[in-house]
PDB file of C-alpha atoms in Angstrom:
ATOM      1  CA  UNK A   1      32.017 -55.776  70.057  1.00  0.00           C
ATOM      2  CA  UNK A   2      33.324 -59.091  68.771  1.00  0.00           C
ATOM      3  CA  UNK A   3      31.457 -58.588  65.467  1.00  0.00           C
ATOM      4  CA  UNK A   4      30.808 -61.837  63.594  1.00  0.00           C
ATOM      5  CA  UNK A   5      32.494 -64.927  64.981  1.00  0.00           C
ATOM      6  CA  UNK A   6      32.770 -68.372  63.410  1.00  0.00           C
ATOM      7  CA  UNK A   7      33.884 -71.702  64.782  1.00  0.00           C
ATOM      8  CA  UNK A   8      35.792 -73.774  63.977  1.00  0.00           C
ATOM      9  CA  UNK A   9      38.474 -72.093  61.829  1.00  0.00           C
ATOM     10  CA  UNK A  10      39.472 -75.382  60.213  1.00  0.00           C
ATOM     11  CA  UNK A  11      37.739 -78.734  59.909  1.00  0.00           C
ATOM     12  CA  UNK A  12      38.422 -82.025  58.139  1.00  0.00           C
ATOM     13  CA  UNK A  13      35.553 -84.436  57.593  1.00  0.00           C
ATOM     14  CA  UNK A  14      35.127 -87.791  55.978  1.00  0.00           C
ATOM     15  CA  UNK A  15      32.485 -88.286  53.306  1.00  0.00           C
ATOM     16  CA  UNK A  16      29.120 -88.922  54.915  1.00  0.00           C
ATOM     17  CA  UNK A  17      29.900 -87.287  58.239  1.00  0.00           C
ATOM     18  CA  UNK A  18      27.758 -84.481  59.563  1.00  0.00           C
ATOM     19  CA  UNK A  19      28.750 -81.304  61.314  1.00  0.00           C
ATOM     20  CA  UNK A  20      27.582 -77.823  62.226  1.00  0.00           C
ATOM     21  CA  UNK A  21      29.438 -74.615  61.478  1.00  0.00           C
ATOM     22  CA  UNK A  22      28.720 -72.058  64.151  1.00  0.00           C
ATOM     23  CA  UNK A  23      28.143 -68.362  63.544  1.00  0.00           C
ATOM     24  CA  UNK A  24      27.305 -65.634  66.039  1.00  0.00           C
ATOM     25  CA  UNK A  25      27.044 -61.859  65.925  1.00  0.00           C
ATOM     26  CA  UNK A  26      26.699 -59.318  68.708  1.00  0.00           C
ATOM     27  CA  UNK A  27      25.491 -56.344  66.666  1.00  0.00           C
ATOM     28  CA  UNK A  28      21.781 -57.198  66.895  1.00  0.00           C
ATOM     29  CA  UNK A  29      21.515 -57.480  63.106  1.00  0.00           C
ATOM     30  CA  UNK A  30      18.368 -59.132  61.810  1.00  0.00           C
ATOM     31  CA  UNK A  31      19.858 -60.253  58.491  1.00  0.00           C
ATOM     32  CA  UNK A  32      22.452 -63.012  58.485  1.00  0.00           C
ATOM     33  CA  UNK A  33      23.778 -65.183  55.689  1.00  0.00           C
ATOM     34  CA  UNK A  34      26.149 -67.993  54.769  1.00  0.00           C
ATOM     35  CA  UNK A  35      28.468 -68.048  51.745  1.00  0.00           C
ATOM     36  CA  UNK A  36      30.950 -70.487  50.327  1.00  0.00           C
ATOM     37  CA  UNK A  37      34.109 -69.472  48.488  1.00  0.00           C
ATOM     38  CA  UNK A  38      35.732 -71.815  46.007  1.00  0.00           C
ATOM     39  CA  UNK A  39      39.009 -71.240  44.113  1.00  0.00           C
ATOM     40  CA  UNK A  40      38.573 -69.001  41.093  1.00  0.00           C
ATOM     41  CA  UNK A  41      35.079 -68.011  42.148  1.00  0.00           C
ATOM     42  CA  UNK A  42      33.576 -65.301  44.241  1.00  0.00           C
ATOM     43  CA  UNK A  43      31.428 -65.936  47.270  1.00  0.00           C
ATOM     44  CA  UNK A  44      28.139 -67.714  46.612  1.00  0.00           C
ATOM     45  CA  UNK A  45      25.113 -67.372  48.845  1.00  0.00           C
ATOM     46  CA  UNK A  46      23.983 -70.636  50.486  1.00  0.00           C
ATOM     47  CA  UNK A  47      21.199 -69.584  52.870  1.00  0.00           C
ATOM     48  CA  UNK A  48      20.079 -66.418  54.541  1.00  0.00           C
ATOM     49  CA  UNK A  49      17.814 -65.297  57.374  1.00  0.00           C
ATOM     50  CA  UNK A  50      15.950 -62.016  57.815  1.00  0.00           C
ATOM     51  CA  UNK A  51      15.224 -62.625  61.487  1.00  0.00           C
ATOM     52  CA  UNK A  52      14.683 -65.249  64.159  1.00  0.00           C
ATOM     53  CA  UNK A  53      12.529 -68.068  62.845  1.00  0.00           C
ATOM     54  CA  UNK A  54      12.857 -67.022  59.185  1.00  0.00           C
ATOM     55  CA  UNK A  55      15.275 -68.594  56.718  1.00  0.00           C
ATOM     56  CA  UNK A  56      15.446 -68.905  52.948  1.00  0.00           C
ATOM     57  CA  UNK A  57      17.593 -70.443  50.245  1.00  0.00           C
ATOM     58  CA  UNK A  58      20.280 -68.651  48.319  1.00  0.00           C
ATOM     59  CA  UNK A  59      22.092 -69.549  45.133  1.00  0.00           C
ATOM     60  CA  UNK A  60      23.596 -72.899  46.241  1.00  0.00           C
ATOM     61  CA  UNK A  61      21.498 -74.381  49.086  1.00  0.00           C
ATOM     62  CA  UNK A  62      21.667 -78.103  48.293  1.00  0.00           C
ATOM     63  CA  UNK A  63      23.328 -80.194  50.990  1.00  0.00           C
ATOM     64  CA  UNK A  64      22.992 -77.546  53.687  1.00  0.00           C
ATOM     65  CA  UNK A  65      20.433 -76.782  56.394  1.00  0.00           C
ATOM     66  CA  UNK A  66      20.052 -73.708  58.568  1.00  0.00           C
ATOM     67  CA  UNK A  67      17.909 -72.542  61.452  1.00  0.00           C
ATOM     68  CA  UNK A  68      17.607 -69.260  63.320  1.00  0.00           C
ATOM     69  CA  UNK A  69      16.304 -69.605  66.831  1.00  0.00           C
ATOM     70  CA  UNK A  70      17.884 -66.376  68.129  1.00  0.00           C
ATOM     71  CA  UNK A  71      18.969 -63.089  66.587  1.00  0.00           C
ATOM     72  CA  UNK A  72      22.576 -63.793  67.554  1.00  0.00           C
ATOM     73  CA  UNK A  73      23.139 -67.284  66.165  1.00  0.00           C
ATOM     74  CA  UNK A  74      22.879 -68.741  62.670  1.00  0.00           C
ATOM     75  CA  UNK A  75      24.384 -72.254  62.419  1.00  0.00           C
ATOM     76  CA  UNK A  76      24.973 -74.055  59.120  1.00  0.00           C
ATOM     77  CA  UNK A  77      24.520 -77.832  59.078  1.00  0.00           C
ATOM     78  CA  UNK A  78      26.015 -80.339  56.685  1.00  0.00           C
ATOM     79  CA  UNK A  79      23.954 -83.498  57.080  1.00  0.00           C
ATOM     80  CA  UNK A  80      26.102 -85.822  54.951  1.00  0.00           C
ATOM     81  CA  UNK A  81      29.329 -84.197  53.840  1.00  0.00           C
ATOM     82  CA  UNK A  82      30.544 -84.659  50.259  1.00  0.00           C
ATOM     83  CA  UNK A  83      33.926 -83.793  48.695  1.00  0.00           C
ATOM     84  CA  UNK A  84      32.126 -81.127  46.620  1.00  0.00           C
ATOM     85  CA  UNK A  85      31.506 -79.266  49.866  1.00  0.00           C
ATOM     86  CA  UNK A  86      35.213 -78.687  50.390  1.00  0.00           C
ATOM     87  CA  UNK A  87      35.368 -74.908  50.547  1.00  0.00           C
ATOM     88  CA  UNK A  88      35.847 -71.856  52.726  1.00  0.00           C
ATOM     89  CA  UNK A  89      32.631 -70.837  54.443  1.00  0.00           C
ATOM     90  CA  UNK A  90      31.817 -67.290  55.486  1.00  0.00           C
ATOM     91  CA  UNK A  91      29.035 -66.088  57.717  1.00  0.00           C
ATOM     92  CA  UNK A  92      27.891 -62.470  57.511  1.00  0.00           C
ATOM     93  CA  UNK A  93      25.434 -60.093  59.092  1.00  0.00           C
ATOM     94  CA  UNK A  94      24.050 -56.929  57.557  1.00  0.00           C
ATOM     95  CA  UNK A  95      23.614 -53.468  58.999  1.00  0.00           C
ATOM     96  CA  UNK A  96      19.900 -52.570  58.870  1.00  0.00           C
ATOM     97  CA  UNK A  97      20.253 -49.052  57.455  1.00  0.00           C
ATOM     98  CA  UNK A  98      23.371 -48.804  55.285  1.00  0.00           C
ATOM     99  CA  UNK A  99      23.332 -52.480  54.157  1.00  0.00           C
ATOM    100  CA  UNK A 100      27.019 -52.959  54.915  1.00  0.00           C
ATOM    101  CA  UNK A 101      27.806 -56.642  55.409  1.00  0.00           C
ATOM    102  CA  UNK A 102      30.131 -57.714  58.183  1.00  0.00           C
ATOM    103  CA  UNK A 103      31.887 -60.980  57.520  1.00  0.00           C
ATOM    104  CA  UNK A 104      33.255 -63.531  59.941  1.00  0.00           C
ATOM    105  CA  UNK A 105      36.830 -64.829  59.588  1.00  0.00           C
ATOM    106  CA  UNK A 106      35.753 -67.941  57.668  1.00  0.00           C
ATOM    107  CA  UNK A 107      35.946 -71.709  58.171  1.00  0.00           C
ATOM    108  CA  UNK A 108      38.106 -73.836  55.900  1.00  0.00           C
ATOM    109  CA  UNK A 109      36.368 -77.186  55.460  1.00  0.00           C
ATOM    110  CA  UNK A 110      37.940 -80.204  53.775  1.00  0.00           C
ATOM    111  CA  UNK A 111      35.870 -83.287  53.007  1.00  0.00           C
ATOM    112  CA  UNK A 112      37.903 -86.392  52.211  1.00  0.00           C
TER     113      UNK A 112
ATOM    114  CA  UNK B   1      19.636 -63.994  37.895  1.00  0.00           C
ATOM    115  CA  UNK B   2      22.168 -61.263  38.297  1.00  0.00           C
ATOM    116  CA  UNK B   3      25.725 -61.939  37.201  1.00  0.00           C
ATOM    117  CA  UNK B   4      28.927 -60.081  38.002  1.00  0.00           C
ATOM    118  CA  UNK B   5      31.982 -60.263  35.767  1.00  0.00           C
ATOM    119  CA  UNK B   6      35.524 -59.261  36.625  1.00  0.00           C
ATOM    120  CA  UNK B   7      37.545 -59.663  33.460  1.00  0.00           C
ATOM    121  CA  UNK B   8      41.002 -59.162  34.994  1.00  0.00           C
ATOM    122  CA  UNK B   9      42.059 -62.232  37.008  1.00  0.00           C
ATOM    123  CA  UNK B  10      45.366 -60.630  37.984  1.00  0.00           C
ATOM    124  CA  UNK B  11      46.848 -57.147  37.947  1.00  0.00           C
ATOM    125  CA  UNK B  12      49.955 -55.495  39.270  1.00  0.00           C
ATOM    126  CA  UNK B  13      50.933 -51.895  39.950  1.00  0.00           C
ATOM    127  CA  UNK B  14      53.954 -50.050  41.211  1.00  0.00           C
ATOM    128  CA  UNK B  15      53.771 -48.513  44.641  1.00  0.00           C
ATOM    129  CA  UNK B  16      52.414 -44.940  44.573  1.00  0.00           C
ATOM    130  CA  UNK B  17      50.838 -45.388  41.134  1.00  0.00           C
ATOM    131  CA  UNK B  18      47.177 -45.630  40.180  1.00  0.00           C
ATOM    132  CA  UNK B  19      45.342 -48.774  39.116  1.00  0.00           C
ATOM    133  CA  UNK B  20      41.792 -49.421  37.938  1.00  0.00           C
ATOM    134  CA  UNK B  21      39.952 -52.693  38.419  1.00  0.00           C
ATOM    135  CA  UNK B  22      37.023 -53.469  36.116  1.00  0.00           C
ATOM    136  CA  UNK B  23      33.614 -54.887  36.931  1.00  0.00           C
ATOM    137  CA  UNK B  24      30.500 -55.330  34.840  1.00  0.00           C
ATOM    138  CA  UNK B  25      27.173 -56.759  35.878  1.00  0.00           C
ATOM    139  CA  UNK B  26      23.964 -57.874  34.314  1.00  0.00           C
ATOM    140  CA  UNK B  27      20.586 -57.027  35.806  1.00  0.00           C
ATOM    141  CA  UNK B  28      17.132 -55.865  34.851  1.00  0.00           C
ATOM    142  CA  UNK B  29      16.692 -54.113  38.194  1.00  0.00           C
ATOM    143  CA  UNK B  30      16.720 -50.352  38.561  1.00  0.00           C
ATOM    144  CA  UNK B  31      17.548 -49.971  42.252  1.00  0.00           C
ATOM    145  CA  UNK B  32      20.372 -51.976  43.769  1.00  0.00           C
ATOM    146  CA  UNK B  33      23.703 -51.685  45.564  1.00  0.00           C
ATOM    147  CA  UNK B  34      27.219 -52.298  44.326  1.00  0.00           C
ATOM    148  CA  UNK B  35      30.254 -53.012  46.472  1.00  0.00           C
ATOM    149  CA  UNK B  36      33.974 -53.582  46.291  1.00  0.00           C
ATOM    150  CA  UNK B  37      35.444 -55.912  48.909  1.00  0.00           C
ATOM    151  CA  UNK B  38      39.104 -56.539  49.654  1.00  0.00           C
ATOM    152  CA  UNK B  39      40.343 -59.944  50.799  1.00  0.00           C
ATOM    153  CA  UNK B  40      43.976 -59.963  51.995  1.00  0.00           C
ATOM    154  CA  UNK B  41      45.846 -63.211  52.668  1.00  0.00           C
ATOM    155  CA  UNK B  42      44.266 -63.272  56.128  1.00  0.00           C
ATOM    156  CA  UNK B  43      41.040 -64.246  54.311  1.00  0.00           C
ATOM    157  CA  UNK B  44      39.025 -61.522  56.045  1.00  0.00           C
ATOM    158  CA  UNK B  45      36.482 -59.784  53.791  1.00  0.00           C
ATOM    159  CA  UNK B  46      36.812 -56.006  54.136  1.00  0.00           C
ATOM    160  CA  UNK B  47      34.406 -53.489  52.629  1.00  0.00           C
ATOM    161  CA  UNK B  48      36.257 -50.972  50.465  1.00  0.00           C
ATOM    162  CA  UNK B  49      33.448 -48.904  48.987  1.00  0.00           C
ATOM    163  CA  UNK B  50      29.713 -49.021  48.242  1.00  0.00           C
ATOM    164  CA  UNK B  51      27.473 -47.355  45.678  1.00  0.00           C
ATOM    165  CA  UNK B  52      23.697 -47.012  45.591  1.00  0.00           C
ATOM    166  CA  UNK B  53      22.421 -47.300  42.019  1.00  0.00           C
ATOM    167  CA  UNK B  54      20.021 -44.390  42.419  1.00  0.00           C
ATOM    168  CA  UNK B  55      22.886 -42.024  43.204  1.00  0.00           C
ATOM    169  CA  UNK B  56      24.569 -40.529  40.157  1.00  0.00           C
ATOM    170  CA  UNK B  57      27.569 -39.261  42.116  1.00  0.00           C
ATOM    171  CA  UNK B  58      30.465 -41.693  42.227  1.00  0.00           C
ATOM    172  CA  UNK B  59      31.421 -42.897  45.699  1.00  0.00           C
ATOM    173  CA  UNK B  60      34.852 -42.121  47.109  1.00  0.00           C
ATOM    174  CA  UNK B  61      36.674 -43.319  50.213  1.00  0.00           C
ATOM    175  CA  UNK B  62      40.070 -41.738  50.684  1.00  0.00           C
ATOM    176  CA  UNK B  63      42.334 -43.284  47.984  1.00  0.00           C
ATOM    177  CA  UNK B  64      39.521 -45.427  46.590  1.00  0.00           C
ATOM    178  CA  UNK B  65      36.939 -44.207  44.112  1.00  0.00           C
ATOM    179  CA  UNK B  66      34.535 -45.768  41.665  1.00  0.00           C
ATOM    180  CA  UNK B  67      33.392 -45.007  38.158  1.00  0.00           C
ATOM    181  CA  UNK B  68      29.753 -46.058  38.103  1.00  0.00           C
ATOM    182  CA  UNK B  69      28.176 -46.150  34.655  1.00  0.00           C
ATOM    183  CA  UNK B  70      24.608 -47.355  35.203  1.00  0.00           C
ATOM    184  CA  UNK B  71      23.565 -47.530  31.575  1.00  0.00           C
ATOM    185  CA  UNK B  72      26.668 -49.510  30.670  1.00  0.00           C
ATOM    186  CA  UNK B  73      26.326 -51.621  33.853  1.00  0.00           C
ATOM    187  CA  UNK B  74      29.912 -50.934  34.730  1.00  0.00           C
ATOM    188  CA  UNK B  75      31.428 -50.364  38.173  1.00  0.00           C
ATOM    189  CA  UNK B  76      35.202 -49.930  38.164  1.00  0.00           C
ATOM    190  CA  UNK B  77      37.414 -49.294  41.196  1.00  0.00           C
ATOM    191  CA  UNK B  78      40.293 -46.841  41.069  1.00  0.00           C
ATOM    192  CA  UNK B  79      43.031 -47.056  43.674  1.00  0.00           C
ATOM    193  CA  UNK B  80      45.248 -43.985  43.825  1.00  0.00           C
ATOM    194  CA  UNK B  81      48.699 -43.800  45.419  1.00  0.00           C
ATOM    195  CA  UNK B  82      48.834 -47.596  45.709  1.00  0.00           C
ATOM    196  CA  UNK B  83      50.370 -48.978  48.875  1.00  0.00           C
ATOM    197  CA  UNK B  84      51.928 -52.349  49.631  1.00  0.00           C
ATOM    198  CA  UNK B  85      49.017 -53.032  51.992  1.00  0.00           C
ATOM    199  CA  UNK B  86      46.629 -52.853  49.060  1.00  0.00           C
ATOM    200  CA  UNK B  87      47.922 -56.223  47.841  1.00  0.00           C
ATOM    201  CA  UNK B  88      44.870 -58.504  48.020  1.00  0.00           C
ATOM    202  CA  UNK B  89      42.028 -60.109  46.116  1.00  0.00           C
ATOM    203  CA  UNK B  90      39.337 -57.602  45.193  1.00  0.00           C
ATOM    204  CA  UNK B  91      35.745 -58.670  44.672  1.00  0.00           C
ATOM    205  CA  UNK B  92      32.988 -56.707  43.027  1.00  0.00           C
ATOM    206  CA  UNK B  93      29.495 -57.478  44.349  1.00  0.00           C
ATOM    207  CA  UNK B  94      25.901 -56.713  43.375  1.00  0.00           C
ATOM    208  CA  UNK B  95      23.073 -56.702  45.888  1.00  0.00           C
ATOM    209  CA  UNK B  96      19.309 -56.482  45.457  1.00  0.00           C
ATOM    210  CA  UNK B  97      17.194 -57.161  48.541  1.00  0.00           C
ATOM    211  CA  UNK B  98      18.539 -60.402  50.023  1.00  0.00           C
ATOM    212  CA  UNK B  99      20.431 -61.628  46.982  1.00  0.00           C
ATOM    213  CA  UNK B 100      24.120 -60.792  46.783  1.00  0.00           C
ATOM    214  CA  UNK B 101      26.285 -61.886  43.858  1.00  0.00           C
ATOM    215  CA  UNK B 102      30.061 -61.673  43.681  1.00  0.00           C
ATOM    216  CA  UNK B 103      32.464 -61.609  40.782  1.00  0.00           C
ATOM    217  CA  UNK B 104      35.329 -64.108  40.586  1.00  0.00           C
ATOM    218  CA  UNK B 105      37.803 -61.547  41.857  1.00  0.00           C
ATOM    219  CA  UNK B 106      40.956 -59.735  40.724  1.00  0.00           C
ATOM    220  CA  UNK B 107      44.249 -60.486  42.403  1.00  0.00           C
ATOM    221  CA  UNK B 108      46.118 -57.201  42.804  1.00  0.00           C
ATOM    222  CA  UNK B 109      49.816 -57.083  43.607  1.00  0.00           C
ATOM    223  CA  UNK B 110      51.466 -53.811  44.560  1.00  0.00           C
ATOM    224  CA  UNK B 111      55.172 -53.887  43.792  1.00  0.00           C
ATOM    225  CA  UNK B 112      57.752 -51.830  45.723  1.00  0.00           C
TER     226      UNK B 112
END
């Protein structure tokens, strides 16, 4: 099992550009989520999904869109990047019975 | 909304000694989960230990144990026989349903 994979590992954008952070898991987990991690702060929940076709907002959803067309994939879209979105982004999936979250390796995003 | 507070931004301990990391949280919920995650310099989030709020017995995982005080809303992590590989950021997290909140983290350094 590859677990949770994220691409790219690093990305630099200019203000106003758009991009999609990719996330995939091969554990057949229904629940997936996206977090951002900023210096001096813990991870904050951006969006989550409880299954294909179902998404909802987390603590800090503004500026981000998600969709869930398959169980495996959960991409995060930045429609118009802003410097405030400079952060490390983590994708995670959750085991259905013991609630353990499995995190991807993260994407470091810099918006200039 | 739930909040998680880690009051120790940085801590250090000598190799083979014991260290305790503090965590408090604020919630009106009765059933929830609590976690400690480790984040080494590789940035990978690694689950250290989990506790279900309805269980009175404190969770243990090898050298890691927790002191869960539900009434005081306290969830501290004790690391025994500290090893150099324990050097990392440690995050306390609270989870209820689909909402997961993290503390700001404690940077632990194990000194030889």
